[in-house]
């Protein structure tokens, strides 16, 4: 049931990319390696909603320290089977300096990493769906890419 709800919420998250992010992507003259857009949908363990969201706020501090945007957080307002949807839009991959700044912030905040992170975050959730996507794109752009790929590689009979 969580996966069905997840599919219907993806469209909302895809179009939530801010105008500033879209404008930056369109006006950039240099090719930058980007991260993969990621969606995560959680059904939280009873009584763990506030702790989960507070934890997300701490991890957002880490992202910000490395020049990365905070994760977009959507809270349940209707439907069934989920509590929180996280959307991490495509963004430039962090540089070594940004990664070092984020590691320093993790240490400064005393946040768990590795297996300790896994155990800590799992205590707060009852169910979780993780989904990576390409995009955002339009149907016309996707069809044009298919046509280009087909033109580059003729079909065998």
Short mmCIF file of N, CA and C in Angstrom, two decimals:
data_model
loop_
_atom_site.label_atom_id
_atom_site.label_comp_id
_atom_site.label_asym_id
_atom_site.label_seq_id
_atom_site.Cartn_x
_atom_site.Cartn_y
_atom_site.Cartn_z
N UNK A 1 0.83 -1.19 0.00
CA UNK A 1 0.00 0.00 0.00
C UNK A 1 0.88 1.25 0.00
N UNK A 2 1.98 1.20 0.73
CA UNK A 2 2.89 2.34 0.78
C UNK A 2 3.44 2.64 -0.61
N UNK A 3 3.74 1.60 -1.39
CA UNK A 3 4.28 1.83 -2.73
C UNK A 3 3.25 2.46 -3.66
N UNK A 4 1.97 2.09 -3.56
CA UNK A 4 0.93 2.70 -4.38
C UNK A 4 0.82 4.19 -4.07
N UNK A 5 0.79 4.51 -2.79
CA UNK A 5 0.72 5.92 -2.39
C UNK A 5 1.97 6.65 -2.85
N UNK A 6 3.12 6.00 -2.76
CA UNK A 6 4.39 6.60 -3.16
C UNK A 6 4.34 7.05 -4.62
N UNK A 7 3.83 6.20 -5.49
CA UNK A 7 3.76 6.55 -6.91
C UNK A 7 2.90 7.78 -7.14
N UNK A 8 1.82 7.92 -6.42
CA UNK A 8 0.94 9.08 -6.62
C UNK A 8 1.54 10.36 -6.07
N UNK A 9 2.48 10.25 -5.13
CA UNK A 9 3.09 11.43 -4.54
C UNK A 9 4.30 11.90 -5.32
N UNK A 10 4.90 11.03 -6.11
CA UNK A 10 6.11 11.37 -6.86
C UNK A 10 5.88 12.59 -7.74
N UNK A 11 4.75 12.65 -8.42
CA UNK A 11 4.48 13.78 -9.30
C UNK A 11 4.53 15.10 -8.54
N UNK A 12 3.99 15.13 -7.35
CA UNK A 12 4.04 16.34 -6.53
C UNK A 12 5.48 16.75 -6.26
N UNK A 13 6.31 15.80 -5.89
CA UNK A 13 7.70 16.12 -5.55
C UNK A 13 8.50 16.54 -6.76
N UNK A 14 8.26 15.91 -7.90
CA UNK A 14 9.03 16.25 -9.10
C UNK A 14 8.86 17.71 -9.46
N UNK A 15 7.67 18.23 -9.34
CA UNK A 15 7.41 19.60 -9.74
C UNK A 15 7.66 20.61 -8.63
N UNK A 16 8.24 20.15 -7.52
CA UNK A 16 8.50 21.05 -6.41
C UNK A 16 9.87 21.70 -6.48
N UNK A 17 10.66 21.39 -7.51
CA UNK A 17 11.97 22.01 -7.65
C UNK A 17 11.77 23.52 -7.74
N UNK A 18 12.52 24.24 -6.95
CA UNK A 18 12.34 25.69 -6.91
C UNK A 18 12.71 26.34 -8.22
N UNK A 19 12.12 27.52 -8.49
CA UNK A 19 12.44 28.27 -9.69
C UNK A 19 13.92 28.60 -9.75
N UNK A 20 14.51 28.89 -8.62
CA UNK A 20 15.93 29.23 -8.59
C UNK A 20 16.78 28.05 -9.04
N UNK A 21 16.45 26.84 -8.58
CA UNK A 21 17.21 25.66 -8.99
C UNK A 21 17.04 25.42 -10.48
N UNK A 22 15.83 25.53 -10.97
CA UNK A 22 15.58 25.32 -12.39
C UNK A 22 16.31 26.35 -13.23
N UNK A 23 16.29 27.61 -12.79
CA UNK A 23 16.96 28.68 -13.52
C UNK A 23 18.46 28.46 -13.54
N UNK A 24 19.04 28.04 -12.41
CA UNK A 24 20.46 27.78 -12.34
C UNK A 24 20.84 26.67 -13.30
N UNK A 25 20.05 25.60 -13.34
CA UNK A 25 20.34 24.49 -14.22
C UNK A 25 20.28 24.91 -15.68
N UNK A 26 19.36 25.80 -16.04
CA UNK A 26 19.20 26.23 -17.42
C UNK A 26 20.27 27.21 -17.86
N UNK A 27 20.79 28.03 -16.95
CA UNK A 27 21.73 29.07 -17.33
C UNK A 27 23.18 28.66 -17.15
N UNK A 28 23.44 27.49 -16.61
CA UNK A 28 24.81 27.05 -16.40
C UNK A 28 25.48 26.74 -17.72
N UNK A 29 26.64 27.32 -17.94
CA UNK A 29 27.38 27.09 -19.19
C UNK A 29 28.35 25.94 -19.07
N UNK A 30 28.71 25.54 -17.87
CA UNK A 30 29.66 24.45 -17.69
C UNK A 30 28.93 23.18 -17.31
N UNK A 31 29.45 22.07 -17.81
CA UNK A 31 28.86 20.77 -17.51
C UNK A 31 29.32 20.34 -16.12
N UNK A 32 28.37 20.05 -15.24
CA UNK A 32 28.67 19.68 -13.86
C UNK A 32 28.08 18.30 -13.61
N UNK A 33 28.84 17.43 -12.95
CA UNK A 33 28.30 16.12 -12.60
C UNK A 33 27.26 16.29 -11.51
N UNK A 34 26.08 15.72 -11.74
CA UNK A 34 24.95 15.89 -10.84
C UNK A 34 24.68 14.61 -10.06
N UNK A 35 24.06 14.76 -8.90
CA UNK A 35 23.60 13.61 -8.13
C UNK A 35 22.31 13.09 -8.77
N UNK A 36 21.93 11.91 -8.40
CA UNK A 36 20.67 11.32 -8.87
C UNK A 36 19.55 11.81 -7.96
N UNK A 37 18.43 12.26 -8.54
CA UNK A 37 17.29 12.63 -7.68
C UNK A 37 16.83 11.41 -6.87
N UNK A 38 16.53 11.63 -5.61
CA UNK A 38 16.13 10.53 -4.72
C UNK A 38 14.84 10.90 -4.00
N UNK A 39 13.94 9.94 -3.94
CA UNK A 39 12.70 10.05 -3.19
C UNK A 39 12.75 9.01 -2.09
N UNK A 40 12.31 9.37 -0.90
CA UNK A 40 12.20 8.40 0.18
C UNK A 40 10.87 8.65 0.89
N UNK A 41 10.12 7.58 1.08
CA UNK A 41 8.83 7.69 1.75
C UNK A 41 8.86 6.82 2.99
N UNK A 42 8.42 7.41 4.10
CA UNK A 42 8.50 6.72 5.39
C UNK A 42 7.13 6.60 6.03
N UNK A 43 6.87 5.44 6.59
CA UNK A 43 5.83 5.27 7.59
C UNK A 43 6.61 5.13 8.88
N UNK A 44 6.40 6.06 9.79
CA UNK A 44 7.22 6.12 10.99
C UNK A 44 6.66 5.24 12.11
N UNK A 45 7.56 4.83 12.98
CA UNK A 45 7.14 4.06 14.15
C UNK A 45 6.29 4.97 15.03
N UNK A 46 5.28 4.41 15.70
CA UNK A 46 4.43 5.23 16.57
C UNK A 46 5.25 6.05 17.56
N UNK A 47 4.92 7.32 17.65
CA UNK A 47 5.59 8.21 18.59
C UNK A 47 6.95 8.73 18.14
N UNK A 48 7.36 8.43 16.92
CA UNK A 48 8.71 8.80 16.46
C UNK A 48 8.73 9.93 15.44
N UNK A 49 7.57 10.52 15.12
CA UNK A 49 7.51 11.56 14.08
C UNK A 49 8.40 12.75 14.43
N UNK A 50 8.24 13.30 15.62
CA UNK A 50 9.03 14.47 15.99
C UNK A 50 10.53 14.15 16.01
N UNK A 51 10.90 13.01 16.58
CA UNK A 51 12.32 12.63 16.64
C UNK A 51 12.90 12.48 15.24
N UNK A 52 12.12 11.89 14.33
CA UNK A 52 12.59 11.70 12.95
C UNK A 52 12.82 13.06 12.28
N UNK A 53 11.86 13.96 12.41
CA UNK A 53 11.97 15.27 11.75
C UNK A 53 13.09 16.09 12.39
N UNK A 54 13.26 16.02 13.69
CA UNK A 54 14.38 16.72 14.34
C UNK A 54 15.71 16.17 13.83
N UNK A 55 15.78 14.87 13.63
CA UNK A 55 16.99 14.25 13.09
C UNK A 55 17.27 14.76 11.68
N UNK A 56 16.22 14.88 10.88
CA UNK A 56 16.38 15.42 9.52
C UNK A 56 16.92 16.85 9.57
N UNK A 57 16.44 17.64 10.52
CA UNK A 57 16.92 19.02 10.66
C UNK A 57 18.41 19.05 10.97
N UNK A 58 18.88 18.10 11.77
CA UNK A 58 20.32 18.02 12.07
C UNK A 58 21.11 17.66 10.81
N UNK A 59 20.61 16.70 10.05
CA UNK A 59 21.32 16.30 8.83
C UNK A 59 21.28 17.41 7.78
N UNK A 60 20.22 18.21 7.78
CA UNK A 60 20.18 19.37 6.87
C UNK A 60 21.31 20.35 7.20
N UNK A 61 21.66 20.48 8.48
CA UNK A 61 22.79 21.34 8.87
C UNK A 61 24.09 20.84 8.22
N UNK A 62 24.21 19.53 8.11
CA UNK A 62 25.39 18.94 7.48
C UNK A 62 25.41 19.31 5.99
N UNK A 63 24.28 19.15 5.33
CA UNK A 63 24.20 19.50 3.91
C UNK A 63 24.55 20.97 3.69
N UNK A 64 23.96 21.83 4.48
CA UNK A 64 24.18 23.27 4.35
C UNK A 64 25.65 23.62 4.59
N UNK A 65 26.29 22.96 5.55
CA UNK A 65 27.71 23.21 5.82
C UNK A 65 28.57 22.90 4.59
N UNK A 66 28.10 21.97 3.76
CA UNK A 66 28.83 21.61 2.55
C UNK A 66 28.30 22.31 1.31
N UNK A 67 27.52 23.37 1.50
CA UNK A 67 27.01 24.11 0.35
C UNK A 67 25.92 23.39 -0.42
N UNK A 68 25.31 22.41 0.20
CA UNK A 68 24.23 21.65 -0.44
C UNK A 68 22.89 22.12 0.11
N UNK A 69 21.82 21.99 -0.68
CA UNK A 69 20.51 22.41 -0.18
C UNK A 69 19.97 21.40 0.84
N UNK A 70 19.10 21.85 1.74
CA UNK A 70 18.46 20.90 2.65
C UNK A 70 17.52 19.98 1.88
N UNK A 71 17.23 18.85 2.45
CA UNK A 71 16.28 17.91 1.86
C UNK A 71 14.88 18.51 1.91
N UNK A 72 14.12 18.34 0.83
CA UNK A 72 12.74 18.81 0.83
C UNK A 72 11.88 17.78 1.56
N UNK A 73 11.11 18.27 2.52
CA UNK A 73 10.32 17.42 3.40
C UNK A 73 8.84 17.67 3.13
N UNK A 74 8.09 16.60 2.90
CA UNK A 74 6.64 16.68 2.71
C UNK A 74 6.00 15.87 3.82
N UNK A 75 5.02 16.45 4.49
CA UNK A 75 4.34 15.77 5.59
C UNK A 75 2.96 15.30 5.13
N UNK A 76 2.54 14.18 5.66
CA UNK A 76 1.25 13.59 5.30
C UNK A 76 0.12 14.58 5.52
N UNK A 77 -0.69 14.77 4.49
CA UNK A 77 -1.86 15.64 4.61
C UNK A 77 -3.11 14.95 4.06
N UNK A 78 -2.95 13.77 3.52
CA UNK A 78 -4.06 13.02 2.97
C UNK A 78 -3.55 11.74 2.35
N UNK A 79 -4.46 10.82 2.11
CA UNK A 79 -4.05 9.53 1.58
C UNK A 79 -3.83 8.56 2.72
N UNK A 80 -3.09 7.52 2.44
CA UNK A 80 -2.90 6.51 3.47
C UNK A 80 -1.52 5.89 3.38
N UNK A 81 -1.07 5.37 4.48
CA UNK A 81 0.12 4.54 4.48
C UNK A 81 1.46 5.23 4.58
N UNK A 82 1.51 6.54 4.72
CA UNK A 82 2.82 7.19 4.83
C UNK A 82 2.73 8.40 5.75
N UNK A 83 3.87 8.81 6.28
CA UNK A 83 3.94 9.95 7.18
C UNK A 83 4.80 11.08 6.61
N UNK A 84 5.94 10.72 6.05
CA UNK A 84 6.90 11.72 5.57
C UNK A 84 7.45 11.29 4.21
N UNK A 85 7.55 12.24 3.30
CA UNK A 85 8.19 12.03 2.00
C UNK A 85 9.38 12.97 1.94
N UNK A 86 10.54 12.44 1.62
CA UNK A 86 11.74 13.26 1.42
C UNK A 86 12.05 13.29 -0.07
N UNK A 87 12.44 14.47 -0.55
CA UNK A 87 12.85 14.59 -1.95
C UNK A 87 14.19 15.31 -1.98
N UNK A 88 15.15 14.66 -2.60
CA UNK A 88 16.48 15.23 -2.78
C UNK A 88 16.67 15.41 -4.28
N UNK A 89 16.41 16.64 -4.80
CA UNK A 89 16.53 16.85 -6.24
C UNK A 89 17.97 16.71 -6.70
N UNK A 90 18.14 16.53 -7.99
CA UNK A 90 19.49 16.49 -8.56
C UNK A 90 20.18 17.81 -8.23
N UNK A 91 21.44 17.70 -7.87
CA UNK A 91 22.24 18.89 -7.54
C UNK A 91 23.69 18.55 -7.88
N UNK A 92 24.53 19.56 -8.00
CA UNK A 92 25.94 19.26 -8.29
C UNK A 92 26.54 18.37 -7.21
N UNK A 93 27.32 17.37 -7.64
CA UNK A 93 27.97 16.50 -6.66
C UNK A 93 28.93 17.34 -5.82
N UNK A 94 29.01 17.04 -4.52
CA UNK A 94 29.90 17.82 -3.65
C UNK A 94 31.36 17.66 -4.05
N UNK A 95 32.10 18.73 -3.91
CA UNK A 95 33.54 18.71 -4.14
C UNK A 95 34.22 18.09 -2.92
N UNK A 96 35.50 17.73 -3.03
CA UNK A 96 36.21 17.23 -1.85
C UNK A 96 36.17 18.22 -0.67
N UNK A 97 36.26 19.51 -0.97
CA UNK A 97 36.20 20.51 0.11
C UNK A 97 34.82 20.52 0.76
N UNK A 98 33.77 20.39 -0.02
CA UNK A 98 32.42 20.34 0.53
C UNK A 98 32.22 19.08 1.37
N UNK A 99 32.74 17.95 0.88
CA UNK A 99 32.63 16.70 1.64
C UNK A 99 33.37 16.81 2.97
N UNK A 100 34.53 17.48 2.97
CA UNK A 100 35.29 17.67 4.21
C UNK A 100 34.50 18.55 5.18
N UNK A 101 33.86 19.59 4.66
CA UNK A 101 33.06 20.49 5.51
C UNK A 101 31.89 19.72 6.12
N UNK A 102 31.28 18.85 5.33
CA UNK A 102 30.16 18.06 5.84
C UNK A 102 30.63 17.06 6.89
N UNK A 103 31.77 16.41 6.66
CA UNK A 103 32.31 15.47 7.64
C UNK A 103 32.63 16.19 8.95
N UNK A 104 33.17 17.40 8.84
CA UNK A 104 33.47 18.18 10.04
C UNK A 104 32.19 18.50 10.81
N UNK A 105 31.11 18.84 10.09
CA UNK A 105 29.84 19.16 10.74
C UNK A 105 29.24 17.92 11.40
N UNK A 106 29.35 16.76 10.76
CA UNK A 106 28.88 15.51 11.36
C UNK A 106 29.58 15.29 12.70
N UNK A 107 30.89 15.47 12.70
CA UNK A 107 31.67 15.29 13.93
C UNK A 107 31.28 16.33 14.97
N UNK A 108 31.15 17.59 14.55
CA UNK A 108 30.77 18.68 15.46
C UNK A 108 29.43 18.42 16.13
N UNK A 109 28.47 17.90 15.36
CA UNK A 109 27.13 17.65 15.89
C UNK A 109 27.02 16.30 16.60
N UNK A 110 28.07 15.47 16.50
CA UNK A 110 28.05 14.16 17.14
C UNK A 110 27.03 13.21 16.53
N UNK A 111 26.82 13.32 15.22
CA UNK A 111 25.81 12.48 14.56
C UNK A 111 26.36 11.08 14.30
N UNK A 112 25.51 10.08 14.40
CA UNK A 112 25.96 8.71 14.15
C UNK A 112 26.21 8.49 12.66
N UNK A 113 27.18 7.63 12.35
CA UNK A 113 27.47 7.28 10.96
C UNK A 113 27.56 5.76 10.85
N UNK A 114 27.61 5.28 9.63
CA UNK A 114 27.77 3.85 9.39
C UNK A 114 26.66 3.03 10.04
N UNK A 115 27.06 1.94 10.67
CA UNK A 115 26.09 1.03 11.30
C UNK A 115 25.30 1.73 12.41
N UNK A 116 25.94 2.64 13.12
CA UNK A 116 25.23 3.35 14.18
C UNK A 116 24.12 4.24 13.60
N UNK A 117 24.37 4.85 12.44
CA UNK A 117 23.32 5.63 11.78
C UNK A 117 22.16 4.72 11.39
N UNK A 118 22.49 3.59 10.78
CA UNK A 118 21.46 2.65 10.33
C UNK A 118 20.56 2.24 11.49
N UNK A 119 21.15 1.84 12.61
CA UNK A 119 20.36 1.40 13.77
C UNK A 119 19.52 2.55 14.31
N UNK A 120 20.11 3.74 14.40
CA UNK A 120 19.40 4.90 14.95
C UNK A 120 18.20 5.29 14.09
N UNK A 121 18.39 5.36 12.78
CA UNK A 121 17.29 5.79 11.91
C UNK A 121 16.21 4.71 11.82
N UNK A 122 16.60 3.44 11.83
CA UNK A 122 15.62 2.35 11.74
C UNK A 122 14.72 2.30 12.97
N UNK A 123 15.19 2.77 14.11
CA UNK A 123 14.35 2.80 15.31
C UNK A 123 13.16 3.73 15.14
N UNK A 124 13.26 4.67 14.21
CA UNK A 124 12.22 5.68 14.03
C UNK A 124 11.21 5.30 12.94
N UNK A 125 11.48 4.28 12.16
CA UNK A 125 10.58 3.97 11.04
C UNK A 125 9.98 2.58 11.13
N UNK A 126 8.75 2.50 10.60
CA UNK A 126 8.08 1.21 10.50
C UNK A 126 8.24 0.63 9.09
N UNK A 127 8.31 1.51 8.09
CA UNK A 127 8.44 1.08 6.69
C UNK A 127 9.09 2.21 5.91
N UNK A 128 9.75 1.84 4.82
CA UNK A 128 10.52 2.82 4.07
C UNK A 128 10.59 2.39 2.60
N UNK A 129 10.41 3.34 1.70
CA UNK A 129 10.57 3.10 0.27
C UNK A 129 11.59 4.10 -0.23
N UNK A 130 12.57 3.62 -0.98
CA UNK A 130 13.64 4.45 -1.54
C UNK A 130 13.55 4.33 -3.05
N UNK A 131 13.56 5.46 -3.74
CA UNK A 131 13.37 5.44 -5.18
C UNK A 131 14.28 6.47 -5.82
N UNK A 132 15.10 6.06 -6.78
CA UNK A 132 15.93 6.99 -7.54
C UNK A 132 15.29 7.21 -8.89
N UNK A 133 15.46 8.39 -9.43
CA UNK A 133 14.81 8.72 -10.69
C UNK A 133 15.72 9.59 -11.54
N UNK A 134 15.46 9.62 -12.83
CA UNK A 134 16.10 10.60 -13.68
C UNK A 134 15.08 11.70 -13.94
N UNK A 135 15.54 12.90 -14.23
CA UNK A 135 14.62 14.00 -14.48
C UNK A 135 14.96 15.18 -13.62
N UNK A 136 14.15 16.15 -13.54
CA UNK A 136 12.86 16.21 -14.22
C UNK A 136 13.03 16.38 -15.73
N UNK A 137 12.04 15.93 -16.45
CA UNK A 137 12.01 16.04 -17.90
C UNK A 137 10.55 16.22 -18.32
N UNK A 138 10.36 16.37 -19.58
CA UNK A 138 9.00 16.42 -20.13
C UNK A 138 8.82 15.22 -21.04
N UNK A 139 7.59 14.90 -21.37
CA UNK A 139 7.33 13.80 -22.30
C UNK A 139 8.00 14.08 -23.65
N UNK A 140 7.93 15.33 -24.11
CA UNK A 140 8.53 15.68 -25.40
C UNK A 140 10.05 15.49 -25.38
N UNK A 141 10.70 15.86 -24.29
CA UNK A 141 12.15 15.68 -24.18
C UNK A 141 12.51 14.20 -24.16
N UNK A 142 11.73 13.41 -23.46
CA UNK A 142 12.00 11.98 -23.36
C UNK A 142 11.82 11.30 -24.72
N UNK A 143 10.75 11.65 -25.43
CA UNK A 143 10.51 11.09 -26.76
C UNK A 143 11.63 11.49 -27.72
N UNK A 144 12.07 12.74 -27.65
CA UNK A 144 13.17 13.20 -28.51
C UNK A 144 14.44 12.39 -28.23
N UNK A 145 14.70 12.09 -26.96
CA UNK A 145 15.88 11.28 -26.61
C UNK A 145 15.74 9.87 -27.17
N UNK A 146 14.56 9.27 -27.09
CA UNK A 146 14.34 7.94 -27.68
C UNK A 146 14.59 7.98 -29.18
N UNK A 147 14.05 9.00 -29.84
CA UNK A 147 14.24 9.14 -31.29
C UNK A 147 15.72 9.28 -31.63
N UNK A 148 16.47 10.06 -30.84
CA UNK A 148 17.90 10.24 -31.08
C UNK A 148 18.64 8.92 -30.91
N UNK A 149 18.32 8.17 -29.85
CA UNK A 149 18.96 6.89 -29.62
C UNK A 149 18.66 5.90 -30.74
N UNK A 150 17.44 5.89 -31.20
CA UNK A 150 17.08 4.98 -32.30
C UNK A 150 17.78 5.37 -33.60
N UNK A 151 17.93 6.65 -33.85
CA UNK A 151 18.62 7.12 -35.05
C UNK A 151 20.10 6.76 -35.00
N UNK A 152 20.68 6.78 -33.82
CA UNK A 152 22.10 6.45 -33.65
C UNK A 152 22.37 4.95 -33.77
N UNK A 153 21.36 4.13 -33.53
CA UNK A 153 21.55 2.68 -33.54
C UNK A 153 20.40 2.05 -34.31
N UNK A 154 20.58 1.87 -35.63
CA UNK A 154 19.50 1.28 -36.45
C UNK A 154 19.10 -0.10 -35.95
N UNK A 155 17.81 -0.39 -36.08
CA UNK A 155 17.28 -1.70 -35.68
C UNK A 155 17.78 -2.81 -36.60
N UNK A 156 17.97 -3.98 -36.00
CA UNK A 156 18.30 -5.18 -36.78
C UNK A 156 17.00 -5.82 -37.20
N UNK A 157 17.01 -6.41 -38.38
CA UNK A 157 15.80 -7.08 -38.87
C UNK A 157 15.78 -8.52 -38.52
#
